[in-house]
Coordinates of C-alpha atoms and ligand atoms in Angstrom, one line a residue:
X87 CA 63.0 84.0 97.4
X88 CA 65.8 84.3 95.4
X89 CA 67.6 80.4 94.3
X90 CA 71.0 79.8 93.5
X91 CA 73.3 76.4 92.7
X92 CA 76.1 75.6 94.0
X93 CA 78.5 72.7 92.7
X94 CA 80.5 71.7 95.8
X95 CA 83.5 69.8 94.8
X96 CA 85.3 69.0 98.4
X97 CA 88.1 66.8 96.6
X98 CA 91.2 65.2 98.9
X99 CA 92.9 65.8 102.4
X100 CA 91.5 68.6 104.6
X101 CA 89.3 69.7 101.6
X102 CA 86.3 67.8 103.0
X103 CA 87.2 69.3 106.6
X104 CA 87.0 73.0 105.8
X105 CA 84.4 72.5 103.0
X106 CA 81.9 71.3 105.9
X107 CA 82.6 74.8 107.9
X108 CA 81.8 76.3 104.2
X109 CA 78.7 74.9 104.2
X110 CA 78.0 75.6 107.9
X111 CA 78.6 79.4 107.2
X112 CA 76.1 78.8 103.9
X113 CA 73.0 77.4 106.0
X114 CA 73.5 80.2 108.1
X115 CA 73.9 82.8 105.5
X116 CA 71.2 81.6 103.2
X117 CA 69.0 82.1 106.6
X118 CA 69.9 85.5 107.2
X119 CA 69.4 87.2 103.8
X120 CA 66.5 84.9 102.7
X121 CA 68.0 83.1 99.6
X122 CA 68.4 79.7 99.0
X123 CA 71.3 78.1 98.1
X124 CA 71.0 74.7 96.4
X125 CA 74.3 73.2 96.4
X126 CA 74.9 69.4 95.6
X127 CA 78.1 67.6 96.5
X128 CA 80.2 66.0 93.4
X129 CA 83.4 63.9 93.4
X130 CA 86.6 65.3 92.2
X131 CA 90.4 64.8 92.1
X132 CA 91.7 61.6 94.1
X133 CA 88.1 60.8 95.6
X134 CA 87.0 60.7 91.8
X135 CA 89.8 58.6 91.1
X136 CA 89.5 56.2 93.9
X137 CA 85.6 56.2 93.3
X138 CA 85.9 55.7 89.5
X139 CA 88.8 52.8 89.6
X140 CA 91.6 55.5 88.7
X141 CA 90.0 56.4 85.0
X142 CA 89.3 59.9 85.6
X143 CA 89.9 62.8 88.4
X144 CA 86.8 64.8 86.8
X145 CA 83.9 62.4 86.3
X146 CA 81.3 63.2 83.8
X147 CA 78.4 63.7 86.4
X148 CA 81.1 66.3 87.9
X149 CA 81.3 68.5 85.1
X150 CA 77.8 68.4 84.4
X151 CA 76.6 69.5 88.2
X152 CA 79.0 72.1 87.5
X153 CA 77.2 73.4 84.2
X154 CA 73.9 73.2 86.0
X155 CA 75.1 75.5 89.0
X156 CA 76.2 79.3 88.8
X157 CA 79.0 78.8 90.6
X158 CA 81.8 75.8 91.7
X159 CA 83.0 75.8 95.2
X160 CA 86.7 73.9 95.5
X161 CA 87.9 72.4 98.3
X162 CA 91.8 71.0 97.1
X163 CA 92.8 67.9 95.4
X164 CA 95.9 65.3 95.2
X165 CA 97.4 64.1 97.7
X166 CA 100.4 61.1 97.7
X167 CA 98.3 58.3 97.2
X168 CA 97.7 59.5 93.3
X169 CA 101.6 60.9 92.5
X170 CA 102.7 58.3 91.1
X171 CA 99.3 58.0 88.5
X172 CA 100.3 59.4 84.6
X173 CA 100.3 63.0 84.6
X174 CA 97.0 63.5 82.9
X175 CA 95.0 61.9 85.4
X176 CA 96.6 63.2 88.4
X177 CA 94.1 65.4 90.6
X178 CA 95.5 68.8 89.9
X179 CA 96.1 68.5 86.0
X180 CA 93.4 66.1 85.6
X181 CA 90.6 68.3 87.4
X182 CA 92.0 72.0 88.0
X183 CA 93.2 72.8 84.2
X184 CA 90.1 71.2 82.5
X185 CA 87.6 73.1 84.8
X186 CA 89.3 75.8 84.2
X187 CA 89.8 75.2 80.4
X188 CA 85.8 74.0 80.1
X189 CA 84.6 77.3 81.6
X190 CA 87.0 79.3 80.1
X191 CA 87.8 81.0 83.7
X192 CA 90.5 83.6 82.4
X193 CA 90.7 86.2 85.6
X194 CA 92.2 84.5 88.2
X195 CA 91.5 86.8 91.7
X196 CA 93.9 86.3 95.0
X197 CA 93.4 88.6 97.7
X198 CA 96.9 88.7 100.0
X199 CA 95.5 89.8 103.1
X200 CA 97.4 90.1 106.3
X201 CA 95.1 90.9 109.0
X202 CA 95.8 93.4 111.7
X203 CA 96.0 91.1 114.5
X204 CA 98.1 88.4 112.7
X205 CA 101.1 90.8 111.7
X206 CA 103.2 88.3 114.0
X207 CA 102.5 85.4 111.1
X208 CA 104.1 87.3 108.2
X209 CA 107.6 87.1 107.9
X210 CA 107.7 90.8 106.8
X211 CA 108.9 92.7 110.2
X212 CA 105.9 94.2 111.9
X213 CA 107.4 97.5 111.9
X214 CA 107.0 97.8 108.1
X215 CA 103.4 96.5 108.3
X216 CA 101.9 98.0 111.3
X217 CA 98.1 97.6 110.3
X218 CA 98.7 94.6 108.0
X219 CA 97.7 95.4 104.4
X220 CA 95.0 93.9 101.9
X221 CA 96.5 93.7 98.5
X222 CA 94.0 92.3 95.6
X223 CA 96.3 90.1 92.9
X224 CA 94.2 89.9 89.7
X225 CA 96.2 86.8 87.0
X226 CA 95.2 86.2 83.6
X227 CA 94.4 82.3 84.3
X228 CA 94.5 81.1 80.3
X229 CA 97.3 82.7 77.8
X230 CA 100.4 83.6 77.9
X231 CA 103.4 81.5 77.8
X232 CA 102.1 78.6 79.5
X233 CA 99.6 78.0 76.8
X234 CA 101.6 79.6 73.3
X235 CA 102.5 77.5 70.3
X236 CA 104.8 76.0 69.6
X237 CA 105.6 74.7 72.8
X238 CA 108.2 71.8 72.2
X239 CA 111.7 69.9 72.3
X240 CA 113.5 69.5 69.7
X241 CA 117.2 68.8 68.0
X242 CA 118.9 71.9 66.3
X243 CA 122.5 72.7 65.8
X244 CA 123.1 68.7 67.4
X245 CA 121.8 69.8 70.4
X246 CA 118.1 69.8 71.8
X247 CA 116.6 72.8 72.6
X248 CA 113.0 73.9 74.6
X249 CA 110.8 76.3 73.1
X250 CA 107.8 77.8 74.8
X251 CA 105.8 80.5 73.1
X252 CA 104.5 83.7 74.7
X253 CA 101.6 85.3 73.5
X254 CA 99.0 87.6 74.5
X255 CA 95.9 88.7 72.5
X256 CA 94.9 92.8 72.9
X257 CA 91.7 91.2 73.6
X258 CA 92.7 88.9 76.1
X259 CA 94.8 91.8 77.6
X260 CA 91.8 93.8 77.9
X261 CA 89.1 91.7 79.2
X262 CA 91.7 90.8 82.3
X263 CA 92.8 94.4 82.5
X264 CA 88.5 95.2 83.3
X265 CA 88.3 93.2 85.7
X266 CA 91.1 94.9 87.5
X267 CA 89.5 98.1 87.1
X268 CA 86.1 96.8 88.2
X269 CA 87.3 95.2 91.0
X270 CA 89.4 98.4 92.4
X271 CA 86.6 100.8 92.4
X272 CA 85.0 98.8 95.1
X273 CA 88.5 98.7 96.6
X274 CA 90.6 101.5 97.1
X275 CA 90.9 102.7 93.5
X276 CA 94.3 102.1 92.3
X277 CA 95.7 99.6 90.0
X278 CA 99.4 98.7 89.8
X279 CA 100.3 96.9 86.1
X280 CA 103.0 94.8 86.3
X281 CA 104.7 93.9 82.8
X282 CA 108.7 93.3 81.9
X283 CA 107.7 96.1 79.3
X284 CA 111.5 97.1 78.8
X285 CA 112.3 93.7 77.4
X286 CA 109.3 91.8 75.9
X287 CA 107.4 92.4 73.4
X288 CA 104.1 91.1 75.0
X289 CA 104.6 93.3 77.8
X290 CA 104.8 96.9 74.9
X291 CA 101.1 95.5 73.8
X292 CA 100.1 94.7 77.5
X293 CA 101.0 98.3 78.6
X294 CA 99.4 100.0 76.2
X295 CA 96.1 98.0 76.3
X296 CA 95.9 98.9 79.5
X297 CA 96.7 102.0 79.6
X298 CA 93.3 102.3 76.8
X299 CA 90.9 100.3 79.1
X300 CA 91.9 103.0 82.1
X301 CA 90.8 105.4 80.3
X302 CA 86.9 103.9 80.8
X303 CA 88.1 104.4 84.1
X304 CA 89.1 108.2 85.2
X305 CA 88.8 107.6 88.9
X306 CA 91.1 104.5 89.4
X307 CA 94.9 105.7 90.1
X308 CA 97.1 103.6 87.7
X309 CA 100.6 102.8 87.9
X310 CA 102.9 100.4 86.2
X311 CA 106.0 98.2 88.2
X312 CA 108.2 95.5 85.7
X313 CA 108.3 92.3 87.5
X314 CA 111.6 92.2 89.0
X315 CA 110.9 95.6 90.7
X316 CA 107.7 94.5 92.1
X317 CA 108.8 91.2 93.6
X318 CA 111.3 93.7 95.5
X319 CA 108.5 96.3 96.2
X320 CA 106.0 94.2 97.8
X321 CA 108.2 92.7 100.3
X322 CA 109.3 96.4 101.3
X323 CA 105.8 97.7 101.1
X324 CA 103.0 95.7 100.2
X325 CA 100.2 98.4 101.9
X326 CA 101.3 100.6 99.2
X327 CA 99.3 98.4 96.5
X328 CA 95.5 97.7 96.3
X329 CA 95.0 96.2 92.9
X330 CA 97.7 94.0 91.1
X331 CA 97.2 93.0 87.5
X332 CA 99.5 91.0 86.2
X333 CA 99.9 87.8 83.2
X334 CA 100.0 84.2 84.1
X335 CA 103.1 84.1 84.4
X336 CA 104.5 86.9 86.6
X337 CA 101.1 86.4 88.2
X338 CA 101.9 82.8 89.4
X339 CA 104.8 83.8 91.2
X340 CA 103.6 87.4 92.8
X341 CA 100.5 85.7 93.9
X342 CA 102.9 83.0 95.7
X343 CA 105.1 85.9 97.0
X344 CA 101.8 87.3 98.4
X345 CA 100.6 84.0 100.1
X346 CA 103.8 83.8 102.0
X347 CA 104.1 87.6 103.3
X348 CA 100.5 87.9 104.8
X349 CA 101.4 85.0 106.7
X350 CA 99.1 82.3 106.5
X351 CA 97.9 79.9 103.3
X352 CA 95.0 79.0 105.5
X353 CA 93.6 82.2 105.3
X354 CA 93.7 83.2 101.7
X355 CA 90.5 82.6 99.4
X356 CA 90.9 82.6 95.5
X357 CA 88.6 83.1 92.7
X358 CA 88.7 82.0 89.3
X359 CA 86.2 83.8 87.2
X360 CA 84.7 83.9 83.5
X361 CA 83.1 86.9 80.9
X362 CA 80.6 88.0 83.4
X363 CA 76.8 87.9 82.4
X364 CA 74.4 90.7 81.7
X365 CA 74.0 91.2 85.5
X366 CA 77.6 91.8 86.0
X367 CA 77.6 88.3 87.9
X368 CA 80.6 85.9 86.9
X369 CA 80.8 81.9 86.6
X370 CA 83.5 81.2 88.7
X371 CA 85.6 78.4 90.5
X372 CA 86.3 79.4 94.2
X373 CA 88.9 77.4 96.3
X374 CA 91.6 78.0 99.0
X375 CA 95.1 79.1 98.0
X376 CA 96.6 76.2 100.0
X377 CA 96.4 72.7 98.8
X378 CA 95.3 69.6 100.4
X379 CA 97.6 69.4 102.8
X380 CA 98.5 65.6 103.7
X381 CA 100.6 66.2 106.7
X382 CA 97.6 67.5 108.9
X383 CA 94.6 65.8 107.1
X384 CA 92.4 63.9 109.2
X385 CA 93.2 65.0 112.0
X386 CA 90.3 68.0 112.6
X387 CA 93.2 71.4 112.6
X388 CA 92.9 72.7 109.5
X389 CA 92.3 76.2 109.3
X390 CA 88.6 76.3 107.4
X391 CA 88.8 80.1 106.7
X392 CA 90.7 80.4 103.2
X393 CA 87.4 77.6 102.6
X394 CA 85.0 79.9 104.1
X395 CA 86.4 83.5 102.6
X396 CA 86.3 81.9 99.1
X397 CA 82.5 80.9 99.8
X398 CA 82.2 84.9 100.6
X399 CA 84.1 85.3 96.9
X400 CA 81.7 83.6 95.5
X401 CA 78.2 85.0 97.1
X402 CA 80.1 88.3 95.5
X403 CA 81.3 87.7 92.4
X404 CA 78.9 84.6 91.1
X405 CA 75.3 85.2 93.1
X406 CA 75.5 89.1 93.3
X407 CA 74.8 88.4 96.9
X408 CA 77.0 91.5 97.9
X409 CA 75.8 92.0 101.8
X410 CA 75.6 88.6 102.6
X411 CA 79.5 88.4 101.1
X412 CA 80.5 91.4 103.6
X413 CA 79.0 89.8 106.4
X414 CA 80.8 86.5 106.2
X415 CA 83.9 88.9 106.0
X416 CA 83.2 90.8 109.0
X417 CA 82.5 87.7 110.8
X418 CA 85.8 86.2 110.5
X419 CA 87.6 89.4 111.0
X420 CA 85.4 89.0 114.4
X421 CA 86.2 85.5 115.2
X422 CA 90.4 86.5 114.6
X423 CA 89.8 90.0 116.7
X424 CA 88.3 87.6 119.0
X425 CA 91.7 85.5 119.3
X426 CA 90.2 82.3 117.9
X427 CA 93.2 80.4 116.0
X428 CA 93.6 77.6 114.5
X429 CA 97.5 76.1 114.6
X430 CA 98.6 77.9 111.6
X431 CA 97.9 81.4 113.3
X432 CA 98.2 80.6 117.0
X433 CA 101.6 82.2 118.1
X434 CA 100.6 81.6 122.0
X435 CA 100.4 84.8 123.2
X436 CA 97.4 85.7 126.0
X437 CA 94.7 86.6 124.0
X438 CA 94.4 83.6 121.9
X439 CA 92.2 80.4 121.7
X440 CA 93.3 77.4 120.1
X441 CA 90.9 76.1 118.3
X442 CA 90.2 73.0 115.9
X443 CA 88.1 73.4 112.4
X444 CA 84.8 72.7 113.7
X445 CA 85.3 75.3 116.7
X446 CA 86.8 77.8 113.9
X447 CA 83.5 77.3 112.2
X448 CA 81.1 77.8 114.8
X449 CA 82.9 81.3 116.0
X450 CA 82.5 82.6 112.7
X451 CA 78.7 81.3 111.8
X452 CA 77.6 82.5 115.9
X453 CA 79.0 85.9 114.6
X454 CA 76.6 85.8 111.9
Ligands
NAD750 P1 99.7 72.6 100.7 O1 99.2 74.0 100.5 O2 98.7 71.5 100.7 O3 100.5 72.6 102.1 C1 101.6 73.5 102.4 C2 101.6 73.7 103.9 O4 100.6 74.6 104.3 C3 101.4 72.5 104.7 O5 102.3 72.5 105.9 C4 100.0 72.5 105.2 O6 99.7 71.9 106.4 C5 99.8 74.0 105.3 N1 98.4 74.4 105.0 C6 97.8 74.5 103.8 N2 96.5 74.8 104.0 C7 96.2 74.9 105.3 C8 95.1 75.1 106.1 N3 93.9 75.4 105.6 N4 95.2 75.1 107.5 C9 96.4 74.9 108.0 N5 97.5 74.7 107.3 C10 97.5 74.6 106.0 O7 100.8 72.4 99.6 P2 101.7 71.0 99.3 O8 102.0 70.4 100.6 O9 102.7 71.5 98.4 O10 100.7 70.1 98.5 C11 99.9 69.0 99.0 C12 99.0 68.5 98.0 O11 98.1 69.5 97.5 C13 99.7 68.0 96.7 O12 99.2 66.8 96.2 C14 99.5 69.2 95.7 O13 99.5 68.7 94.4 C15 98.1 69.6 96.1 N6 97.7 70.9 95.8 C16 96.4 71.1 95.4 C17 96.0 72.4 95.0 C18 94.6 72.6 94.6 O14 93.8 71.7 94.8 N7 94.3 73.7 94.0 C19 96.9 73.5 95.2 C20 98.2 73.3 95.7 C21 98.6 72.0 96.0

């Protein structure tokens, strides 16, 4: 029998809540395709914090479950009860970045899927999305300009000024634009570049780089949008797109764009991945899009399926577990077709259940 590890890092607010339907859908899974999935809870973010006497949101026996497992599922961190701690040690900086930094996670994967039967939750009119769409955003996670040098403030002219530096590697360019190309030909086989490629100079190099590495790739249909033009374009048509690759920056803000038109943050999984091994398999951090959202934590409504979809994500991507990943997809397709909802996607009408996290959880592992 095949044995994996798992790091499972629930973290603050309703990450503990959905992380248990995770690991409900896990058991299950594990069952069904005969693997076993070692997976060891570890304290991170604001639980680290209030565990360690607010020295550290990423203890040392953290990190290291991490580098003994082949893969880290997220829950969310932070919360109000650590805002007002200095910036370093707050959950998301003091976790999030050096995770991803330690591991050197550079492709950052976001599916924006709006489901069929949930068209009513985008704020896109449901005439122009009819059967929903499933658009894959793929974000280089670790250069670009939030990361050049210099990156300062200082006085020139008698005035202070901000400098932040943009810079992109061809090899950086490259390894990000592959996994693009990878990941559409198990999609639909088209990639959509997105660049500012009239204006910066990173964006000439970006272009052409990837425009090389599609070559290694005659089947996949490439195009190329600037940013501006495909912040309009998704919004008037998202189906038209199946893989986005983008830079950090332009990335940060499509992905968010994306969140918001398929409707629900509950619902989206993310993936942040490393140089994949000689299998093909990837380290990776998996985690919800959302956060840890304060204002319904505790309370048993979260929605656990971004949680359970990025535990799919990372059966894929880290374990190679490819079957077992399209099975927990199917499932909750079933459980929504079914009209189980939790708040976020409940809109009241006739064929839907209201549900709380645990009962979101069982419809989706009894599909299994
Ligand atoms: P948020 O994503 O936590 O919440 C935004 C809204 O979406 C809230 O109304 C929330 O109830 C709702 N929501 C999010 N996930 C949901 C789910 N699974 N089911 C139902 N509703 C859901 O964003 P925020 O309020 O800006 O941030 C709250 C805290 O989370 C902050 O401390 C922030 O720093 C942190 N945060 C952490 C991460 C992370 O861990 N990666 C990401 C974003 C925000």
């Amino acid at each position: 029998m095949t044995e994996h590890r798992i790091a499972v890092l629930p973290g603050d607010g309703i990450g503990p809540e959905v992380m248990d339907e995770a690991l409900k859908v896990l058991r299950r899974i594990s069952e069904k395709y005969s693997f076993e999935a070692a997976h060891q809870e570890f304290a991170v973010g604001g639980a680290a914090l209030d565990a360690t006497g607010n020295t550290t949101p990423l203890p040392q026996e953290t990190l290291e479950g991490c580098e003994n497992a082949s893969a880290i599922l997220f829950g969310s961190v932070g919360g109000p009860k650590w805002e007002s701690l200095p910036p370093d040690i707050q959950p998301e900086r003091g976790a999030l970045l050096p995770l991803r930094k330690h591991f050197g996670l550079f492709a950052n994967l976001r599916p924006g899927v709006c489901h069929p039967a949930l068209i009513d939750a985008s704020p896109v009119k449901n005439s122009l999305i009819p059967n929903g769409f499933d658009v894959l955003c793929v974000r280089e996670l670790t250069g670009g300009i939030y990361f050049g040098s210099p990156k300062e403030r200082r006085e020139e002219g008698g005035e202070e000024i901000a400098v932040d530096t943009m810079v992109y590697r061809t090899s950086e360019v490259e390894r990000i634009a592959r996994v693009a190309f990878e990941a559409a030909m198990v999609r639909d086989k088209r990639v959509c570049s997105v660049d500012k490629a009239n204006v910066l100079q990173n964006s000439m190099l970006w272009r052409e780089t990837v425009i090389r590495v599609a070559k290694d790739y005659p089947e996949v249909q490439l195009s190329h949008l600037y940013v501006d033009n495909a912040a309009m374009q998704l919004i008037r048509y998202a189906p038209d797109y199946d893989v986005i690759v983008t830079g950090n920056l332009f990335g940060d803000i499509l992905s968010d764009e994306m969140a918001m038109i398929s409707g629900s943050l509950g619902m989206l999984p993310s993936a942040s991945l490393g140089s994949p091994d000689t299998d093909g398999l990837n380290f990776g951090l998996y985690e919800p899009s959302g956060g840890s959202a304060p204002d319904i934590a505790g309370q048993g409504i979260a929605n656990p399926i971004a949680q359970i979809l990025s535990l799919a994500m990372l059966l894929r991507y880290s374990l190679g577990e490819r079957e077992a990943a399209d099975s927990v997809d199917k499932a909750v397709e079933e459980a929504i077709a079914a009209g189980y909802r939790t708040g976020d996607i409940y809109r009241g009408s006739e064929n839907e259940k209201l549900v709380n996290t645990s009962d979101m959880g069982n419809a989706i592992v009894e599909r299994l």
